[in-house]
Amino acid sequence: MTIRRLSIGSGYKYLLKSIAVGDGPEATDSSDLVRYYSESGTPPGVFLGVGLVGLDDGRGVVVGQSVTGENLQRMLQDCADPITGQVLGRVPSTKAVAGFDLTFSPSKSVSVAWALADKATREVIYRCHLEAISQVLAYAEREVFHSRSGKQGCVEEDIVGVVAASFTHFDSRDGDPQLHDHVVILNRVQTTNDGAWRTLDSRGLFASTVMLSEMHQGVLSDLLTAELGWDWTAHTRRSSTAPKWEVAGISKRLMDEFSTRTTSILAAKDRLIAQFEEDHGRAPTDVEVIKLRQTATLATRRAKSGRGLGDLTEAWASQAAPFLDDEPTAWVHELGGRDVAAFTSAEFEDAILLDIANAALEVVSAKRPTFSRANVQAEVFRQMQGVRFTTPTERILTATRATNFAVAQALLITTPDLHHTPRLLLRSDGTSKFLRTGHWLYTTATLLDAEARLIDAGQRLDAQVVSSTTVAEVTGQRLPGKGFKLSNDQARCVEQITTSGRLLDVLVGPAGTGKSTTMAGLRAAWELEQGAGSVVGLAPSAAAAEVLGDDMGIDTDNLAKWLYEHRQHGQRKRELDELHEKVRLIERSGRVPSSGLRSDIARREAALERWTLRPGQLVVVDEASLASTFALDELTSAALDAHAKVVLVGDWAQLSSVDAGGMFRTLVRDRGEEASTLGDVRRFRDTWEKEASLGVRDGANPALTTYAAHGRIADGTRDQMLDALYTAWKADTRRGLNSLMLASDSATVNELNARARGDRVASGVVIEAGVEVAGTMTAGVNDLVVTRENNRRFKTETGWVKNGDVWTVSATHDDGSLTVTRLEGGGSVVLPAAYVHENVELAYATTVHRAQGRTVDTAHAFVSPTTTREVLYVAVTRGSNSNHLYVDTNYDPDPSTGHDGLTEIPNAAEVLASVLRHEGADVSATDMIRSTQTQSIAALVAEYDTIVSMAEGPRWDEALSQSGLSDAELSQVKASPAYPALLAQLRDAESRGFDVHTELPMLVMGRSFDYAEDVASVLHHRIDRYVTGVGYPSPPADELVAGLFPRPNGITDPDVLLALDDRASAIEQRARTLAEEAIERGDPWVSKFGDPPPSDELHERWVLEVAAGAAYFDRWGVEGPDTLLDDAPVSHEQDAQRSRVLVATRRAFTLTEFAATPTTQSYEPMSVDLSEPPIAYFEFDR
């Protein structure tokens, strides 16, 4: 199952284009496919969802009723009732999300069997497909879908159900059989508490996508087994440790046959390019390549439009015939009739469920430091995919029970209730509506203990040190074998680390700052005192370890190998003791121990020495952000036992471990400014790229503008960008440059590899015939390939075969094996067929994850909205000469079932800005706990204002109803997106002296609203101008929370007051804490408040003024005065609070001036009239 956001607009029309002519509301509603064999098109869409009961002015719509074009237009163009056309809830903006497309697609084997089956069997498969969708949607309505209300959507609301329209399609965009349904869910749901229509909270939906997808596959498998007697087989995948379950008896070759369109397009395009070069005597330009690609796409496209299901199935049967031993329908029939046991939930005893729960918890906790219930439940469904259940309900019930067992064993780290919640915001079960259902975070005691040990090791100061004299000697001369000295920042880091005495130290180096050189300096300083062999080098991968060894000039290994060998310490000691005892007995008998016995002892002693740490050793772990928490903990514990020191080297802003990680960042954060950090970027040829790369690292949008200004960013469709990327890479390699093609995912890498190979075959460089390698690709003589698994049994003169080694194919063999030669020299090796098929890939393109640590001349990276900031940063820092980004602005999560026009097309700047906001690195459980123990002021204020609004709701309703607004205008005001802002402004104005009962009617009736598009916005504007014009002063500081936020008037309910007081205290405490931290750090913005007064009383008052600034920054997500200067406030609320910060700066300066003036008088707080602009005193405006 995949999810797409659907934009307001006309893209919905595609869903109607393929519907068979004549189908509509008058057609007979049925899942029967018989009529679509002779007719062109697909069945009409049908309505789904419990939320249908609220449509048509409460009369409701029947589930299964056909969807007309007008119905869909009202849903996706207007967010309106599909029957009446009345807008549901607030009028959507032109850029609003109209709905969500949940595309349910069975596994490939199911679609293949459906395509080749007889009509009766195909109908059974289709009914099972629809029933599985119905079951998953019903579960999501009960457990996943919610809405939000309150300020910034801080209140979770239960819903009646969803309004959905489902459309069946028979094939993929490429014409392959792919049965799937687009279930379009309207982005309006009716809440149970008040019947209001609000937007769907998509956060829960996206967080549960994987879980719902796993549920769907399991439920569909159960239904098909019950109806047809199918069994299921697990297929391993290189891209995932979890197997993919397919119908037993359907071969991978047959499934691949119906997934080959992309390869056909590439081959056709390469032939066209070769012909172009022959005809024109030159290579095509980027634009010409795109046109050639489009020509190839059209040439290879199978006719789709206007074909009935009968024509499609006939063509598919012909295509499949060479792969079958029988007639297709008979072959499908033979797949069924198997005696497959099916179970009920009652048959699973608690002990069995506990085993499932433990297995799921082990997998999830190994992958991520913190996890949600949905993460665990998804894994529980995976664990149960090989088991059949009698009904979907039994599967879901069993999974729920197992998930309950799993989360009961985990540690809940989300604080349930930090503050008192009033009764009006409690659910029926007593929980707070401020807490999102099902999104609490968990971790395990095992992981938390490992993190605690690492933090403790980072604070210990009893490790070996190097004298300052020795450090000065090393840093003052050229490094051994290098011919150059350390730079100033490198020398500083070497001194900090070698003299700190810290058991677990860190070295932070942004990309290109010279970490390798610094590590060589560490080795030189350490060995000068501790002797040769006192430095141990490790890295998360064998390839990275080899590079580390070359840079440092020492023997290195990968971390997993070292830990494995270190665990054999006890066994080796026992074996040595036994062998020594044998020698003793032999010698006592007067005999001489054999040379073989002596050799065994020597071998074990050497292994014991190599894999055991000694006192005073320095262990350097490169690319430490890629190491898992458990691996780092095990290594550090070993170092602690041996009285050795560990240095973790890396960059928290780059990629993190594929297993549970995040501790490198935690350790760096705990060290604060004392963390040894390199700052001078040296890698790039162009000076501007040094600063721009650091901007990407920090998530700063202006960096993107810099890359665009230098022509480093292209945007367009996926096909256009892959063509442009490949063409640029090809041009670079032809110029003799070492160039990389990069992508985030294996599928895109495979597509780029296929293009490169096809081009090299067409040009005669590579032999077309070859052997099958991983990813259903072919490798022939002269192809570049990469090995993806360490194997110490396969050796050349320069070493064994490592994950990440690049080779040239020297020969292919009939048994599927390959003879490969190291790309950079060092001999050849024969790789067996089994290894080739599973662990050899084409090497023209690579994932960004595998490229971390590499430096090349140029890099060309494919970027989509799913790319994370860490991936982008690594991608733009691989090339020393240049780095180019190719941005997919038409991204679709599943191109085979996607359709153009369903979503708004962003530009490259918008996509890249979202990438910078999308941080994908693991956050350690320790850091997550720290973050959940306090709320941001933005979150606290949202809750505070929401409680106030609900408590004062009747008062504002009365004030507005008596203001002179007509009934129609009053209804429009309450339905407006600007209504919350209007209420917030009324509260603020009232706190400054505005009389709601007399002045509001004056503003309402002073001028007509006849031409107002949004009455609430116009009224907001009138109040804003009036309050500013009259010059109402800011409320006294004691009437403001943290000097910024107005306290309410007239609330007397003790339950509500307790909730407000709790949050007010939390806001002020956090503001003060942030202010004190900023003062201690010396943040530049603090200087805007003057120097701190020396006396305790005045200093206390001064800190409170600074706290107003800290509260403002935390409330609006800005980080200092530069943002305050450059960015205009986005709302009246922000503008008012910004003004109060400026007033606070004036009061703070007055405190400083008073402290500097000799006087016997006591200080009297100044009163500031906002009608006198504070800008005259401090340049917060320009």
mmCIF file of C-alpha atoms in Angstrom, residues 68-239:
data_model
loop_
_atom_site.group_PDB
_atom_site.id
_atom_site.type_symbol
_atom_site.label_atom_id
_atom_site.label_comp_id
_atom_site.label_asym_id
_atom_site.label_seq_id
_atom_site.Cartn_x
_atom_site.Cartn_y
_atom_site.Cartn_z
ATOM 1 C CA THR A 68 -19.893 10.222 -10.777
ATOM 2 C CA GLY A 69 -17.541 12.780 -12.226
ATOM 3 C CA GLU A 70 -19.473 15.513 -10.453
ATOM 4 C CA ASN A 71 -19.138 13.676 -7.138
ATOM 5 C CA LEU A 72 -15.379 13.418 -7.523
ATOM 6 C CA GLN A 73 -15.044 16.995 -8.703
ATOM 7 C CA ARG A 74 -16.822 18.266 -5.604
ATOM 8 C CA MET A 75 -14.605 16.124 -3.379
ATOM 9 C CA LEU A 76 -11.197 16.901 -4.870
ATOM 10 C CA GLN A 77 -11.730 20.357 -6.348
ATOM 11 C CA ASP A 78 -13.855 21.914 -3.617
ATOM 12 C CA CYS A 79 -13.497 19.684 -0.505
ATOM 13 C CA ALA A 80 -17.263 19.582 -0.610
ATOM 14 C CA ASP A 81 -20.095 17.137 0.010
ATOM 15 C CA PRO A 82 -20.045 15.011 -3.167
ATOM 16 C CA ILE A 83 -23.860 14.922 -3.220
ATOM 17 C CA THR A 84 -24.934 18.469 -2.303
ATOM 18 C CA GLY A 85 -21.792 20.378 -3.263
ATOM 19 C CA GLN A 86 -21.766 22.201 0.083
ATOM 20 C CA VAL A 87 -18.222 22.912 1.283
ATOM 21 C CA LEU A 88 -17.407 20.727 4.275
ATOM 22 C CA GLY A 89 -15.744 22.760 7.016
ATOM 23 C CA ARG A 90 -13.562 25.683 6.063
ATOM 24 C CA VAL A 91 -13.126 26.744 2.459
ATOM 25 C CA PRO A 92 -9.831 25.235 1.236
ATOM 26 C CA SER A 93 -7.011 27.353 -0.126
ATOM 27 C CA THR A 94 -5.733 26.823 -3.656
ATOM 28 C CA LYS A 95 -2.736 24.907 -2.305
ATOM 29 C CA ALA A 96 -4.668 22.776 0.149
ATOM 30 C CA VAL A 97 -4.514 18.988 0.291
ATOM 31 C CA ALA A 98 -7.824 17.740 -1.095
ATOM 32 C CA GLY A 99 -7.381 14.124 -0.125
ATOM 33 C CA PHE A 100 -5.147 11.089 0.062
ATOM 34 C CA ASP A 101 -4.777 8.301 -2.470
ATOM 35 C CA LEU A 102 -4.267 4.977 -0.698
ATOM 36 C CA THR A 103 -3.247 2.606 -3.485
ATOM 37 C CA PHE A 104 -3.771 -1.038 -2.607
ATOM 38 C CA SER A 105 -1.817 -3.369 -4.870
ATOM 39 C CA PRO A 106 -1.380 -7.114 -4.258
ATOM 40 C CA SER A 107 2.020 -8.752 -4.557
ATOM 41 C CA LYS A 108 3.247 -9.361 -8.110
ATOM 42 C CA SER A 109 2.456 -13.076 -8.045
ATOM 43 C CA VAL A 110 -1.208 -12.371 -7.212
ATOM 44 C CA SER A 111 -1.517 -9.977 -10.161
ATOM 45 C CA VAL A 112 0.155 -12.504 -12.469
ATOM 46 C CA ALA A 113 -2.197 -15.291 -11.362
ATOM 47 C CA TRP A 114 -5.177 -12.927 -11.715
ATOM 48 C CA ALA A 115 -4.071 -11.965 -15.228
ATOM 49 C CA LEU A 116 -3.729 -15.591 -16.400
ATOM 50 C CA ALA A 117 -6.708 -17.159 -14.626
ATOM 51 C CA ASP A 118 -10.071 -18.116 -16.112
ATOM 52 C CA LYS A 119 -12.956 -15.679 -15.641
ATOM 53 C CA ALA A 120 -14.429 -17.407 -12.588
ATOM 54 C CA THR A 121 -11.100 -17.592 -10.770
ATOM 55 C CA ARG A 122 -10.260 -14.032 -11.727
ATOM 56 C CA GLU A 123 -13.567 -12.898 -10.212
ATOM 57 C CA VAL A 124 -12.762 -14.715 -6.955
ATOM 58 C CA ILE A 125 -9.351 -13.039 -6.773
ATOM 59 C CA TYR A 126 -10.957 -9.659 -7.425
ATOM 60 C CA ARG A 127 -13.550 -10.140 -4.676
ATOM 61 C CA CYS A 128 -10.801 -11.096 -2.234
ATOM 62 C CA HIS A 129 -8.866 -7.991 -3.289
ATOM 63 C CA LEU A 130 -11.861 -5.741 -2.554
ATOM 64 C CA GLU A 131 -12.618 -7.466 0.747
ATOM 65 C CA ALA A 132 -9.000 -7.037 1.934
ATOM 66 C CA ILE A 133 -9.236 -3.314 1.180
ATOM 67 C CA SER A 134 -12.513 -3.086 3.075
ATOM 68 C CA GLN A 135 -11.023 -4.805 6.127
ATOM 69 C CA VAL A 136 -7.934 -2.592 6.265
ATOM 70 C CA LEU A 137 -9.945 0.590 5.746
ATOM 71 C CA ALA A 138 -12.357 -0.403 8.536
ATOM 72 C CA TYR A 139 -9.425 -1.012 10.897
ATOM 73 C CA ALA A 140 -7.868 2.340 10.000
ATOM 74 C CA GLU A 141 -11.159 4.104 10.703
ATOM 75 C CA ARG A 142 -11.267 2.532 14.166
ATOM 76 C CA GLU A 143 -7.624 2.844 15.160
ATOM 77 C CA VAL A 144 -5.651 5.193 12.874
ATOM 78 C CA PHE A 145 -7.706 8.040 11.445
ATOM 79 C CA HIS A 146 -8.289 11.125 13.590
ATOM 80 C CA SER A 147 -8.766 14.842 13.121
ATOM 81 C CA ARG A 148 -7.304 17.830 14.922
ATOM 82 C CA SER A 149 -8.710 20.975 16.461
ATOM 83 C CA GLY A 150 -7.391 23.752 18.644
ATOM 84 C CA LYS A 151 -4.495 26.081 18.010
ATOM 85 C CA GLN A 152 -1.917 24.528 15.680
ATOM 86 C CA GLY A 153 -4.027 21.375 15.733
ATOM 87 C CA CYS A 154 -2.887 20.462 19.237
ATOM 88 C CA VAL A 155 -6.130 18.624 20.145
ATOM 89 C CA GLU A 156 -6.783 15.165 18.711
ATOM 90 C CA GLU A 157 -10.418 14.495 17.806
ATOM 91 C CA ASP A 158 -12.158 11.152 17.222
ATOM 92 C CA ILE A 159 -14.036 10.876 13.943
ATOM 93 C CA VAL A 160 -17.174 9.177 12.651
ATOM 94 C CA GLY A 161 -15.276 7.684 9.715
ATOM 95 C CA VAL A 162 -13.855 8.656 6.344
ATOM 96 C CA VAL A 163 -15.444 9.538 3.014
ATOM 97 C CA ALA A 164 -13.688 7.592 0.278
ATOM 98 C CA ALA A 165 -14.039 6.711 -3.394
ATOM 99 C CA SER A 166 -12.348 3.570 -4.727
ATOM 100 C CA PHE A 167 -11.296 3.040 -8.360
ATOM 101 C CA THR A 168 -10.083 -0.298 -9.735
ATOM 102 C CA HIS A 169 -7.352 -0.422 -12.376
ATOM 103 C CA PHE A 170 -6.144 -3.563 -14.124
ATOM 104 C CA ASP A 171 -2.583 -2.788 -15.179
ATOM 105 C CA SER A 172 0.437 -0.660 -14.452
ATOM 106 C CA ARG A 173 1.325 2.477 -16.371
ATOM 107 C CA ASP A 174 3.674 0.265 -18.363
ATOM 108 C CA GLY A 175 0.942 -2.190 -19.362
ATOM 109 C CA ASP A 176 2.024 -5.016 -17.076
ATOM 110 C CA PRO A 177 -0.672 -6.870 -15.106
ATOM 111 C CA GLN A 178 -1.083 -5.057 -11.813
ATOM 112 C CA LEU A 179 -4.479 -5.244 -10.196
ATOM 113 C CA HIS A 180 -4.824 -2.254 -7.867
ATOM 114 C CA ASP A 181 -7.338 0.137 -6.385
ATOM 115 C CA HIS A 182 -6.950 3.846 -5.801
ATOM 116 C CA VAL A 183 -8.875 4.543 -2.591
ATOM 117 C CA VAL A 184 -9.262 8.326 -2.563
ATOM 118 C CA ILE A 185 -9.955 9.606 0.945
ATOM 119 C CA LEU A 186 -11.457 13.066 1.262
ATOM 120 C CA ASN A 187 -9.463 15.429 3.469
ATOM 121 C CA ARG A 188 -12.582 16.229 5.470
ATOM 122 C CA VAL A 189 -13.895 14.121 8.329
ATOM 123 C CA GLN A 190 -16.728 14.618 10.787
ATOM 124 C CA THR A 191 -15.688 14.682 14.446
ATOM 125 C CA THR A 192 -17.760 12.789 16.988
ATOM 126 C CA ASN A 193 -17.789 15.397 19.742
ATOM 127 C CA ASP A 194 -19.477 18.216 17.839
ATOM 128 C CA GLY A 195 -20.282 16.921 14.348
ATOM 129 C CA ALA A 196 -18.026 19.551 12.753
ATOM 130 C CA TRP A 197 -16.167 18.781 9.523
ATOM 131 C CA ARG A 198 -12.414 19.173 9.890
ATOM 132 C CA THR A 199 -9.291 18.068 8.050
ATOM 133 C CA LEU A 200 -7.905 14.572 8.465
ATOM 134 C CA ASP A 201 -4.811 14.302 10.656
ATOM 135 C CA SER A 202 -2.418 12.821 8.111
ATOM 136 C CA ARG A 203 0.380 12.328 10.651
ATOM 137 C CA GLY A 204 -1.183 9.158 11.997
ATOM 138 C CA LEU A 205 -1.949 7.910 8.501
ATOM 139 C CA PHE A 206 1.613 8.263 7.246
ATOM 140 C CA ALA A 207 3.062 6.845 10.481
ATOM 141 C CA SER A 208 0.898 3.740 10.059
ATOM 142 C CA THR A 209 1.452 3.183 6.329
ATOM 143 C CA VAL A 210 3.860 0.269 6.715
ATOM 144 C CA MET A 211 1.698 -1.404 9.365
ATOM 145 C CA LEU A 212 -1.451 -1.104 7.227
ATOM 146 C CA SER A 213 0.438 -2.410 4.200
ATOM 147 C CA GLU A 214 1.636 -5.487 6.099
ATOM 148 C CA MET A 215 -1.889 -6.037 7.412
ATOM 149 C CA HIS A 216 -3.274 -5.806 3.867
ATOM 150 C CA GLN A 217 -0.896 -8.414 2.496
ATOM 151 C CA GLY A 218 -1.659 -10.842 5.320
ATOM 152 C CA VAL A 219 -5.433 -10.374 5.122
ATOM 153 C CA LEU A 220 -5.455 -10.799 1.325
ATOM 154 C CA SER A 221 -3.351 -13.971 1.612
ATOM 155 C CA ASP A 222 -5.810 -15.414 4.137
ATOM 156 C CA LEU A 223 -8.794 -14.699 1.879
ATOM 157 C CA LEU A 224 -7.131 -16.179 -1.215
ATOM 158 C CA THR A 225 -6.075 -19.302 0.665
ATOM 159 C CA ALA A 226 -9.592 -19.748 2.017
ATOM 160 C CA GLU A 227 -11.186 -19.323 -1.418
ATOM 161 C CA LEU A 228 -8.642 -20.982 -3.716
ATOM 162 C CA GLY A 229 -6.402 -23.118 -1.511
ATOM 163 C CA TRP A 230 -3.238 -21.194 -2.403
ATOM 164 C CA ASP A 231 -0.047 -21.575 -0.411
ATOM 165 C CA TRP A 232 2.698 -18.974 -0.042
ATOM 166 C CA THR A 233 6.486 -18.968 -0.362
ATOM 167 C CA ALA A 234 8.983 -16.526 1.158
ATOM 168 C CA HIS A 235 11.358 -14.849 -1.310
ATOM 169 C CA THR A 236 14.514 -13.193 0.022
ATOM 170 C CA ARG A 237 15.271 -9.599 -0.983
ATOM 171 C CA ARG A 238 18.584 -7.752 -1.098
ATOM 172 C CA SER A 239 16.820 -4.505 -0.229
#
